Every structure is written in structure tokens, then in C-alpha cells.
Amino acid sequence: MLSPMWNILIVFVTISVAYGKNDHVDLTQDWWETAVFYRIYVRSFMDSDGDGVGDINGITSRLEYLKEIGAEAAWLSPIFKSPMNDFGYDISDFYTIQPEYGSNDDFEQLLKKANELNIKIVLDFVPNHTSNESEWFIKSSSREEYYSDWYIWENGHIGHAGERQPPNNWVSSFGKSAWSYSPARDQYYLHQFGVAQPDLNYRNPVVVDEIKNIIKFWLEKGIAGLIMNSVNHVFEVDKDNYGGHYPDEPITGKPGLSPDDYGYLEHVYTKDQEETYELVSQLREVFDAISIRDNMTRIMMTNAYTNIKNAVKYYGDGILYGSHVPLNFVLIEDLDKYSDARDIKYAVDRWITYKPLRKQANWLTGDHDRSRVASRFRPELVDAFNMLVLLLPGIAITYMGEEIGMLDGFVPWSETKDPLACNTDDPVNFIEVSRDPVRTPFPWSNGKNSGFSMADRTWLPVGEGSEHLNVAHQRSAVRSHYQVYRALTNLRVRAAFKYGRLESLALNNDVFAFKRWHNDDTYVIVMNFGRTYQVVNLTSFDLVFGQLEVEVSSVLSSRTYNDNIPAGSVDLAANEALVLRMQA
Ligand code: NOJ
């Protein structure tokens, strides 16, 4: 069965053209299918009112920047009302904008300007939990009839010494027990994240209906989509199948972990439950109904840190409708600073292999939870990773700052804000889990607070080195990551990148290359992930020969636009990355 969304695609004319060896390519594409999404961590992007915290008017004032770098959609971290225990991933009112970020009117203005610039706005949404300051939770805690069953409530145990104990061994992904006691209700509530983030009960149909209403509400306002964050956590096992009590999770046996560590347990009862896919399918119908009515596709994206088989199941299976964009984390999770060309090829192939054939791929190298490319790998590889994200087939997602090669900032314990880091109570080792370093203010210039804010103090310190590593500096430089990024997004309009096929090779342990082509227009993107000079033969690719012309070269490359290189012998400096076009 096809999603109703397909019905509106009838308005598109399906043109299939033959090319290559009996290959067919479908030239119909909806707005999102090869779009560049620019992911904004709202608190840190641009502060318009001088309080040291980024806001909606700040984003509106910088929308032209997105246009300039070739982004087609802005993806905002949660902007809903929140006590900010987890900086917006703890929502207390899903229908209102967080006052410190602006008003509903400010948001309307953002939408208006985005519309004028033809930039789509998509919003991060958090279905798994609310804030403990949500009216729903307060009413549920006091057992108010309608809300009583909106969260996961469970009785605890009494220990030998008469002390209170949680219902079972479940651990929060922020560490320590996933259960907290509510004196008001004299029961424990489940929170798979922070103590202030109680999990909603998706086995209650009223909760599902309310979430659908919220989705409708924001889509009706004119946004182009929502991202269902941590979606794989929404269901826990059905306790009715376990005698009415949630069972303990099995112990992983991983060395060096304490029962307070998330990795101590295998999360077989709290993550990736089958019912999640049924829920996603139901929610997708809400998106599709509005898309059909307005003849404009509203997309559902899903964010699940899980294994690849579970991840690609979010595409749907022909019976259940899926998500338009199940996020692909292979370039983060399958790679580290020791990865070489073979690992890159393996990671790229893995997603392409597991993904259903006709669905769009998507690529990203970072988000507000993970270390940045320049820090996770090395600054010299920033352009190579941007080439992967922007020139592999499908959707490209850039976390703000990756286009200029931002580094992780340094945030000392005394200024640490991330609840995950604070929860360690460890002023030394908190740094291993802290997400603050990837959330430091965006460097616009070498002005006060790197142009992010006029405040005397910003919510997180500005990253060191931003007097050089900033947009203004890279904009005026002849060669910079910013210039490379722009050149890459410009290339994406060409058919070879929009519709073209993919072939990839690890030419040796250090050099990874991929070919994109459409009809006679052929490109080879070649990147040296090693630290030594290499010479490779690109005629190893089928139908690549003759002279290749440089379209884009990484910042430290000695090559410039239009340089010619023979396909049979391409010499590459350490870290050099090139986009080459075959001469007709
Ligand atoms: C996933 C988000 O990416 C992360 O930042 C947040 O802490 C958790 N969900 C909990 O909402």
C-alpha cells in the first residue's frame, strides 16, 4: 500500500530517461529530496536582544546567510516553552514559543521572511517526554482524572532498611536511575533522559491524539516539517505481558561500568519497540493529510540513535508509512580519527545497502550532541567531509559551523550547563560526555562575542580562536572552508548531483573517491584521508579517462578552479580533496 502522499505526486509528470547501460533515472523530485538542511542550535546562533542567548529574531536577521551558503531549509532546535533543563528538549508547553527566544509574532515574522527567501523552516519536536513543569505532568502527578495515565507511573519497592527503591534497574541515558519518586502521587515516574523529563505514555490513545493535534497546529502555521527526536524511546515494553510489572533490563557485562551508567544495561525494554513504527505511520498520516490539502509536502524526519536495521525501518515498509528522512548517523558512528579510506567506503556503502532502494539517502557529520568534524577528525579534513555530505546522493544536513570548520569549544566545569555533564558530578571527567563544547556561540566576526551577542556574558563562552575562525574572515578570504562549502552547494543543482548515480572506491588505504554521473556529465570526488602524499589512478572507475578539470579544491590544496589533471595519475597532498569533472 502506498502512502496517500503519493497521490499528490500525480501532479508531477514522471519522466524517466534512459542513460548509461539500460539504467533509468527518475527525474521527479520534491523540494526536500535533495535539499540542504542547515541545522541551527537556536540558543547559540544569533542573539538579537543582548541577553547572551540566541533567539528567533536573531535567526530572522541572518536568514540571508543561509541563502548565501546555499541552504534550502533551516532546522531549528526546539523553540517551545521550556524551563531549559535540557535546553528545550524538555518542553512544558508545546503550543507556545519559549519567551526568551521570542514571541509567536516573532516566529510568524521568521516564517514570512523565510518564505520570501524560499527557505523552508522545520522544527525539532520531542515526542518522548515533556518537562516536569508541563501542566500535563503536574495534573498527572496529582492523579487528575483525564491526565492520570499520561505518563509512566509505577510503584517502587521498600528495601530491607525500610528505604524507598525504584521499580526496577532501568538507567536513564543521562546516568543514574530512570525512575524518580513523586511525593505528590506516591509513585515513581519514568524518565529515559533527565529527572526533569518525564516519559509520556504512548499506550494511552489520548496522548497520541494530543501529539497529533500539536503536529497539526505547527504545520498549519506554515512550517515545512518536524523532526521526531529520540523517537525510538517513545515506547517501553508492555508491562501487561510481564505480570503487570516492568522487567529488569539485562546487564551488558561491559567492563568498568557501574549500575548508574547507561551502558551497564542492554536497553531491550526501553528502546526500539515494534509499536514505534506503527506510531510513526499514524503520525505520518497527519503530515500527508495537510500536504495533500495544501499541495505542498510537509515532511516528517526521525531521529533515532539506534542500529542500522532499526534506523532504516523508519523509511516504512509498504504496509506502514514511514518517515521521509530517517536520519543517517554512519558518518558519525562508524568513523573515528583512526578511520581510513576503507572505513569511509564501508560506512557510505552500509547506508546505501540497508536503505530501501527507492528512498532518499541523507548525510550528516554532526549535531548539537556530537563532537565537530575539525575536533573529531582534524581541521584539515573539514572540506573532505563537507564534500561527502554535499555530494553524495540525496539530502545534505549541515550542523551550523561545519561550513566554516568550527572546532569544539572549551567549557570549564564552572561554566558547564549540559545536564548530561552536570549529572556526572565529576569536575574532571565530565568533559568526556559534555555536549557544551559543540554548542558554543556561532562566530560571525571578530567583534564582541564574535558578533553573536552584545551581552557582557554569553550563555556559553565563545570558542577560543574565533577571532580568526569566523564567517566574516572566511567570507573575505580567497580560500576558506566557507568558500569551498559555497562552491559545493552550487554544484548540487547539476543533474549529476541531483539525480546521478554513485560508484565509490577505496583506491588505497588513504584515498577514497566516488563518482557521480548523469548522461555524459561525470564527476570524480577524490579525497586523501591520510597524512602523506599519494598518487592514484582514477581510471579504475568505469568510463573515467582523459583529462579531469578541477571544479573545487580543499583549502590547503595547490590546485585551483579549471586546473587539468590526467585521470591516470592524480597526485594528492596529505588531506587534499578535489572535485574533478571529466572533460567532454
Ligand atoms: C535527543 C537530543 O538530541 C538531545 O540533545 C536531548 O538531550 C535528548 N534527545 C533528550 O531529549
XYZ file of C-alpha atoms and ligand atoms in Angstrom:
595
model
C 0.000 0.000 0.000
C 1.345 3.448 -0.878
C 1.178 6.471 1.380
C -1.591 8.903 0.360
C 1.246 11.334 -0.271
C 1.955 9.518 -3.480
C -1.434 10.539 -4.756
C -0.424 14.163 -4.950
C 2.647 13.241 -6.870
C 0.297 12.672 -9.782
C 0.605 16.400 -10.315
C 4.218 15.828 -11.173
C 4.970 14.466 -14.570
C 7.066 11.376 -14.282
C 9.827 11.477 -16.795
C 12.124 8.545 -16.846
C 15.060 8.841 -19.130
C 17.364 6.115 -20.158
C 21.055 6.646 -19.630
C 24.181 4.590 -19.263
C 23.737 0.884 -19.638
C 19.968 0.430 -19.531
C 19.829 2.432 -16.309
C 16.782 4.524 -15.588
C 16.633 7.623 -13.521
C 13.517 9.240 -12.143
C 13.714 12.982 -12.680
C 10.751 13.927 -10.499
C 11.909 15.404 -7.238
C 10.022 17.043 -4.441
C 11.516 20.076 -2.635
C 13.085 18.098 0.189
C 14.629 15.204 -1.688
C 17.951 16.833 -2.465
C 17.703 19.865 -0.203
C 20.481 21.211 2.016
C 19.200 21.442 5.600
C 21.057 23.831 7.875
C 20.699 22.807 11.472
C 20.555 25.708 13.920
C 21.074 25.354 17.657
C 18.875 28.355 18.437
C 20.491 29.319 21.744
C 23.851 29.771 20.076
C 23.181 31.125 16.582
C 22.413 34.842 16.900
C 21.317 36.949 19.865
C 19.210 39.949 18.782
C 18.361 41.420 22.188
C 21.658 41.320 24.068
C 20.768 38.785 26.774
C 23.564 36.408 25.776
C 21.147 33.807 24.390
C 20.333 33.260 20.711
C 16.750 33.917 19.624
C 14.231 33.859 16.791
C 14.753 37.458 15.673
C 18.453 36.673 15.565
C 17.748 33.846 13.126
C 15.468 36.077 11.037
C 18.240 38.646 10.802
C 20.627 36.012 9.471
C 18.407 34.149 7.026
C 20.263 35.715 4.094
C 23.354 33.911 5.315
C 21.588 30.592 4.786
C 20.673 31.670 1.277
C 24.248 32.763 0.652
C 25.698 29.362 1.576
C 23.067 27.517 -0.440
C 20.932 26.097 2.376
C 17.317 25.473 1.390
C 15.858 24.646 4.787
C 16.545 25.813 8.333
C 16.104 23.178 11.006
C 15.681 24.783 14.422
C 16.405 23.088 17.740
C 13.287 23.129 19.974
C 11.791 26.610 20.358
C 8.816 25.645 22.528
C 8.266 26.838 26.074
C 10.673 25.114 28.397
C 12.381 25.562 31.779
C 15.570 24.766 29.796
C 16.828 21.943 31.968
C 17.827 20.252 28.714
C 17.798 23.470 26.681
C 14.452 22.999 25.005
C 14.413 19.213 24.826
C 12.228 19.477 27.940
C 9.024 21.135 26.737
C 6.464 22.496 29.185
C 4.033 23.877 26.609
C 4.067 22.584 23.046
C 1.808 25.371 21.765
C 3.876 28.353 22.908
C 7.275 29.743 21.961
C 9.895 29.975 24.693
C 9.686 33.668 25.767
C 13.465 34.027 25.927
C 13.540 33.072 22.204
C 10.750 35.472 21.220
C 7.011 35.627 20.723
C 4.608 33.840 18.412
C 4.667 37.046 16.327
C 8.437 36.837 16.033
C 8.025 33.328 14.761
C 5.436 34.490 12.195
C 7.939 37.109 11.014
C 10.603 34.445 10.661
C 8.247 32.332 8.562
C 7.331 35.322 6.414
C 10.912 36.240 5.656
C 11.881 32.613 5.120
C 9.036 32.317 2.670
C 10.210 35.394 0.773
C 13.689 33.891 0.538
C 12.258 30.463 -0.333
C 13.794 28.857 2.728
C 11.767 26.149 4.419
C 11.542 26.039 8.214
C 11.498 22.708 10.008
C 11.297 22.292 13.763
C 12.772 19.829 16.182
C 10.000 18.141 18.146
C 10.293 15.974 21.244
C 7.574 13.318 21.435
C 9.128 11.054 24.070
C 8.758 13.281 27.108
C 7.704 16.648 28.433
C 9.180 18.859 31.091
C 8.168 18.080 34.666
C 6.826 21.658 34.661
C 4.262 20.777 31.995
C 0.691 21.236 33.149
C 0.052 17.689 31.936
C 2.664 16.292 34.295
C 1.560 18.379 37.242
C -2.021 17.186 36.757
C -0.897 13.619 36.250
C 1.142 13.786 39.463
C -1.948 14.766 41.397
C -3.925 11.981 39.647
C -6.305 14.395 37.965
C -8.653 12.057 36.156
C -8.039 12.964 32.492
C -4.238 13.230 32.848
C -3.674 10.461 35.365
C -2.465 7.974 32.776
C -0.409 10.342 30.580
C 2.973 9.294 31.964
C 4.656 6.042 33.002
C 3.867 5.647 36.691
C 4.898 2.656 38.750
C 5.097 1.646 42.411
C 8.543 1.256 43.914
C 9.808 -1.246 46.446
C 10.726 -0.959 50.103
C 14.265 -2.152 50.867
C 15.470 -4.115 53.924
C 16.216 -0.959 55.863
C 12.811 0.450 55.013
C 14.249 2.717 52.333
C 12.395 3.525 49.147
C 13.667 1.783 45.986
C 12.756 2.287 42.323
C 10.552 -0.241 40.482
C 13.441 -1.854 38.567
C 17.040 -1.446 37.361
C 16.389 0.841 34.381
C 19.001 3.557 33.895
C 18.465 6.975 32.325
C 20.567 7.824 29.294
C 21.810 10.777 31.377
C 23.027 8.260 34.008
C 21.512 7.016 37.321
C 18.062 5.510 37.827
C 15.473 6.192 35.133
C 12.847 6.396 37.903
C 12.210 9.321 40.202
C 9.817 9.431 43.104
C 6.898 11.848 43.090
C 5.708 12.581 46.647
C 2.518 14.131 45.238
C 1.499 10.833 43.697
C 3.463 8.488 45.945
C 4.724 6.668 42.859
C 7.763 6.655 40.610
C 7.734 8.172 37.120
C 9.937 7.030 34.273
C 12.409 9.412 32.625
C 14.698 7.945 29.986
C 16.579 11.261 29.923
C 16.884 13.861 32.711
C 14.950 13.780 36.006
C 13.023 16.811 34.714
C 11.937 14.959 31.532
C 9.135 12.502 32.388
C 8.285 9.999 29.630
C 4.828 10.192 28.086
C 2.667 7.079 27.970
C 2.070 6.230 24.308
C -0.157 3.308 25.244
C -2.740 5.934 26.156
C -4.590 6.869 22.914
C -5.415 10.311 24.304
C -1.693 11.123 24.400
C -1.317 10.059 20.783
C -4.268 12.263 19.801
C -2.762 15.245 21.595
C 0.567 14.789 19.829
C -1.284 14.682 16.504
C -3.027 17.940 17.413
C 0.290 19.582 18.166
C 1.769 18.427 14.857
C -1.291 19.829 13.035
C -1.045 23.094 14.930
C 2.539 23.780 13.794
C 2.083 22.502 10.271
C -0.955 24.787 9.919
C 1.286 27.723 10.865
C 3.211 27.076 7.681
C 6.294 25.153 8.724
C 7.579 22.581 6.249
C 8.154 19.721 8.659
C 9.028 18.385 12.073
C 11.799 16.155 13.341
C 10.665 13.451 15.752
C 13.538 13.458 18.170
C 14.600 10.343 20.106
C 11.624 8.635 18.522
C 12.913 5.166 19.320
C 12.402 5.815 23.034
C 8.685 6.534 22.920
C 7.529 3.028 23.856
C 8.581 0.818 26.704
C 7.713 -2.837 26.788
C 4.050 -3.573 27.573
C 4.093 -4.430 31.269
C 0.841 -6.392 30.910
C 2.910 -9.028 29.158
C 5.136 -9.264 32.251
C 2.629 -9.788 35.038
C 1.910 -6.063 35.356
C 5.488 -5.038 36.239
C 8.253 -3.640 34.079
C 11.039 -6.253 33.917
C 14.697 -5.522 34.707
C 16.910 -4.997 31.682
C 19.791 -7.466 31.193
C 23.324 -6.426 32.138
C 25.773 -5.930 29.253
C 28.802 -7.072 31.240
C 30.892 -4.268 29.699
C 33.954 -3.697 31.903
C 34.417 -0.596 34.014
C 30.764 0.423 34.186
C 28.658 0.989 37.264
C 24.911 0.261 37.586
C 24.419 4.031 37.223
C 25.877 4.040 33.706
C 23.584 3.829 30.713
C 25.905 1.332 29.036
C 25.545 -1.031 32.006
C 22.276 -2.390 30.604
C 21.010 -3.672 27.297
C 18.030 -1.499 26.563
C 15.781 -4.186 25.224
C 12.670 -2.991 27.073
C 13.003 0.772 26.772
C 14.140 1.355 23.162
C 13.293 0.309 19.622
C 9.968 -1.348 20.456
C 7.959 -2.525 17.440
C 4.983 -0.313 18.309
C 7.130 2.735 17.470
C 6.849 2.041 13.753
C 3.073 1.802 13.990
C 3.025 5.175 15.775
C 5.284 6.776 13.148
C 2.913 5.527 10.467
C -0.052 7.100 12.256
C 1.760 10.403 12.668
C 2.857 10.380 9.041
C -0.802 10.406 8.033
C -1.179 13.779 9.729
C 1.671 15.191 7.632
C 0.282 13.666 4.459
C -3.257 14.937 5.000
C -2.038 18.529 5.260
C 0.391 18.076 2.369
C -2.402 16.862 0.110
C -4.725 19.653 1.132
C -2.110 22.367 0.515
C -0.358 20.645 -2.370
C 2.972 21.155 -0.593
C 4.818 18.317 1.057
C 5.328 18.650 4.815
C 7.997 16.252 5.893
C 8.440 14.105 8.924
C 12.051 13.436 9.840
C 13.012 10.927 12.517
C 16.000 10.968 14.800
C 16.871 7.654 16.418
C 20.267 6.702 17.804
C 19.960 3.008 17.072
C 21.396 0.217 14.932
C 21.160 0.460 11.162
C 18.407 -2.115 10.719
C 16.170 -0.318 13.179
C 17.128 3.031 11.635
C 16.140 2.166 8.059
C 12.873 0.616 9.213
C 11.742 4.208 9.731
C 11.533 4.535 5.945
C 8.371 2.401 6.140
C 7.800 -0.965 4.606
C 4.958 -0.618 2.125
C 2.427 -1.529 4.813
C 3.340 1.012 7.451
C 4.025 4.551 6.260
C 7.448 5.763 7.302
C 9.369 8.918 7.842
C 10.547 10.988 4.864
C 14.018 11.286 6.356
C 15.241 8.735 8.898
C 18.500 10.353 9.942
C 21.667 8.576 8.916
C 24.454 8.648 11.515
C 27.012 6.411 9.795
C 29.480 9.234 9.155
C 29.444 9.881 12.891
C 29.011 6.482 14.445
C 31.024 4.289 12.095
C 34.059 6.573 11.922
C 36.672 7.982 14.248
C 40.015 9.718 13.926
C 41.696 6.420 13.071
C 39.351 5.726 10.151
C 40.905 5.446 6.713
C 39.561 5.380 3.157
C 38.311 1.805 3.541
C 36.266 2.724 6.599
C 34.746 5.679 4.754
C 33.755 3.472 1.841
C 32.330 0.882 4.197
C 30.251 3.489 6.065
C 28.853 5.048 2.878
C 28.065 1.644 1.374
C 26.411 0.485 4.577
C 23.702 3.141 4.493
C 23.167 2.746 0.755
C 22.926 -1.017 1.191
C 20.447 -1.051 4.056
C 18.303 1.828 2.806
C 15.306 0.762 0.693
C 16.258 1.129 -2.967
C 13.871 3.896 -3.983
C 14.199 6.021 -0.855
C 16.396 9.100 -0.496
C 19.637 8.894 1.423
C 20.711 11.663 3.801
C 24.154 12.577 5.124
C 25.370 14.445 8.165
C 28.566 14.671 10.155
C 27.446 16.429 13.276
C 24.745 17.763 15.514
C 24.372 19.514 18.871
C 25.207 16.268 20.676
C 28.429 15.186 18.921
C 31.934 16.493 18.595
C 32.628 18.572 15.480
C 34.496 17.278 12.414
C 37.515 19.544 12.983
C 37.881 18.182 16.526
C 36.710 14.604 15.984
C 38.954 14.070 12.949
C 41.218 17.056 12.218
C 40.765 20.571 10.842
C 42.488 19.658 7.548
C 39.672 17.203 6.747
C 36.777 19.671 7.064
C 36.443 20.183 3.286
C 36.614 16.456 2.560
C 33.750 15.776 4.970
C 31.716 18.638 3.526
C 32.271 17.102 0.084
C 30.892 13.795 1.361
C 27.837 15.391 2.926
C 27.082 17.664 -0.026
C 27.960 15.485 -2.998
C 26.787 12.016 -2.026
C 23.251 11.351 -3.338
C 20.233 12.737 -1.510
C 19.729 15.165 1.353
C 22.603 17.077 2.962
C 22.387 18.179 6.583
C 24.911 20.648 7.974
C 25.141 21.430 11.661
C 25.818 25.158 11.961
C 29.508 25.922 11.945
C 30.596 22.876 9.945
C 30.660 25.088 6.833
C 33.469 27.141 8.395
C 35.174 24.241 10.162
C 34.324 25.292 13.719
C 36.164 23.457 16.489
C 34.646 22.188 19.736
C 34.864 24.989 22.284
C 36.344 24.651 25.744
C 33.774 24.952 28.526
C 35.189 24.513 32.047
C 33.258 22.726 34.803
C 32.421 26.084 36.406
C 30.550 27.133 33.244
C 29.144 23.746 32.261
C 25.412 23.773 31.530
C 24.695 20.447 29.836
C 22.603 18.275 32.207
C 24.342 15.159 30.914
C 27.700 16.574 32.045
C 26.336 18.021 35.303
C 24.816 14.650 36.152
C 28.285 13.097 36.345
C 29.054 15.224 39.466
C 32.629 14.857 38.281
C 34.595 18.093 37.698
C 37.320 16.168 35.849
C 35.687 13.516 33.709
C 32.527 15.479 32.842
C 34.406 16.580 29.708
C 34.054 13.103 28.202
C 30.280 13.421 27.952
C 29.700 17.174 27.912
C 27.842 18.462 24.863
C 28.517 22.119 25.680
C 31.693 22.242 23.526
C 29.598 21.734 20.346
C 27.045 24.326 21.419
C 29.290 27.371 21.875
C 28.176 30.612 20.162
C 28.388 30.842 16.400
C 31.296 33.083 15.320
C 30.079 35.709 12.881
C 33.020 38.094 13.081
C 35.954 39.096 15.238
C 33.781 41.651 17.092
C 32.489 41.429 20.666
C 31.488 37.830 21.478
C 32.460 37.030 17.888
C 29.455 39.017 16.682
C 26.985 36.629 18.327
C 25.771 38.924 21.103
C 26.247 42.370 22.636
C 25.860 40.917 26.148
C 28.660 41.129 28.691
C 28.360 37.404 29.192
C 27.053 34.802 26.761
C 25.235 31.669 27.956
C 28.253 29.552 26.995
C 31.700 31.028 26.415
C 32.686 31.868 22.847
C 35.125 29.272 21.457
C 38.804 30.125 21.504
C 40.291 31.185 18.182
C 37.062 32.675 16.850
C 38.875 35.962 16.189
C 40.182 34.153 13.063
C 37.752 31.305 12.691
C 34.612 33.259 11.838
C 32.260 33.938 8.928
C 33.460 37.462 8.119
C 37.071 36.348 7.925
C 36.311 33.351 5.726
C 33.949 35.332 3.548
C 36.649 37.798 2.557
C 39.418 35.195 2.241
C 40.259 33.930 -1.235
C 40.370 30.363 0.051
C 38.399 29.206 3.064
C 36.103 26.392 4.186
C 33.223 28.798 3.671
C 34.264 29.366 0.014
C 34.602 25.625 -0.536
C 31.202 24.996 1.039
C 29.534 27.560 -1.220
C 31.155 26.093 -4.303
C 29.882 22.658 -3.291
C 26.278 23.753 -2.739
C 26.429 25.482 -6.133
C 27.340 22.188 -7.750
C 24.298 20.457 -6.309
C 21.994 21.955 -8.913
C 23.742 19.960 -11.652
C 21.939 16.839 -12.794
C 24.854 14.558 -11.920
C 24.457 15.514 -8.259
C 20.689 15.821 -8.214
C 19.822 12.600 -9.975
C 23.113 10.953 -10.804
C 24.345 7.535 -9.840
C 27.038 6.717 -7.323
C 30.068 4.494 -7.526
C 32.792 4.530 -4.887
C 36.279 3.086 -4.429
C 38.938 2.991 -1.742
C 41.839 3.464 -4.160
C 44.277 2.596 -1.402
C 44.160 2.764 2.402
C 44.222 6.550 2.372
C 42.385 7.692 -0.722
C 38.632 7.430 -1.039
C 36.909 8.501 -4.252
C 33.397 8.483 -5.599
C 31.940 9.085 -8.994
C 28.630 10.826 -9.722
C 27.348 10.974 -13.254
C 24.333 11.744 -15.372
C 24.342 11.128 -19.118
C 27.780 12.313 -20.251
C 28.462 14.599 -17.327
C 30.854 12.791 -14.976
C 32.490 13.908 -11.741
C 35.011 12.212 -9.509
C 35.426 13.410 -5.943
C 38.758 12.224 -4.596
C 39.990 12.726 -1.053
C 43.177 11.804 0.714
C 42.318 10.934 4.310
C 45.960 10.135 5.009
C 48.845 12.291 6.172
C 51.186 11.506 3.281
C 51.446 12.347 -0.423
C 49.618 9.851 -2.670
C 49.307 9.203 -6.408
C 46.173 7.402 -7.597
C 44.763 6.248 -10.902
C 41.146 7.319 -11.347
C 40.708 5.235 -14.499
C 39.957 2.435 -12.034
C 36.431 3.837 -12.300
C 34.416 2.584 -15.233
C 34.419 5.131 -18.084
C 36.736 7.637 -16.403
C 39.661 8.591 -18.662
C 41.451 11.502 -20.294
C 41.761 14.846 -18.594
C 39.900 15.922 -15.492
C 39.235 19.538 -14.638
C 39.255 20.881 -11.081
C 35.823 22.214 -10.028
C 36.536 22.606 -6.320
C 39.657 22.043 -4.239
C 40.129 21.896 -0.473
C 41.562 24.941 1.274
C 45.136 23.682 1.543
C 45.263 22.283 -1.986
C 47.599 23.913 -4.506
C 45.015 23.253 -7.259
C 42.652 25.955 -8.420
C 39.478 26.028 -10.489
C 39.960 24.790 -14.084
C 43.346 23.145 -13.487
C 43.747 19.998 -15.558
C 44.881 16.654 -14.184
C 45.279 13.397 -16.146
C 42.816 10.780 -14.823
C 45.529 8.139 -14.913
C 47.774 9.905 -12.443
C 46.331 12.163 -9.774
C 48.785 13.253 -7.125
C 47.341 14.355 -3.811
C 48.950 16.111 -0.882
C 48.068 14.923 2.636
C 44.375 15.722 3.380
C 43.831 17.111 -0.137
C 40.310 16.753 -1.522
C 39.197 17.584 -5.068
C 36.020 17.648 -7.104
C 37.011 16.809 -10.678
C 34.933 16.902 -13.845
C 35.666 14.751 -16.825
C 36.399 16.756 -19.965
C 33.909 16.129 -22.738
C 17.955 13.911 21.770
C 18.563 15.271 21.659
O 19.376 15.303 20.502
C 19.367 15.544 22.907
O 20.041 16.778 22.814
C 18.431 15.532 24.100
O 19.173 15.702 25.283
C 17.676 14.209 24.165
N 17.057 13.890 22.910
C 16.602 14.254 25.232
O 15.513 14.999 24.802
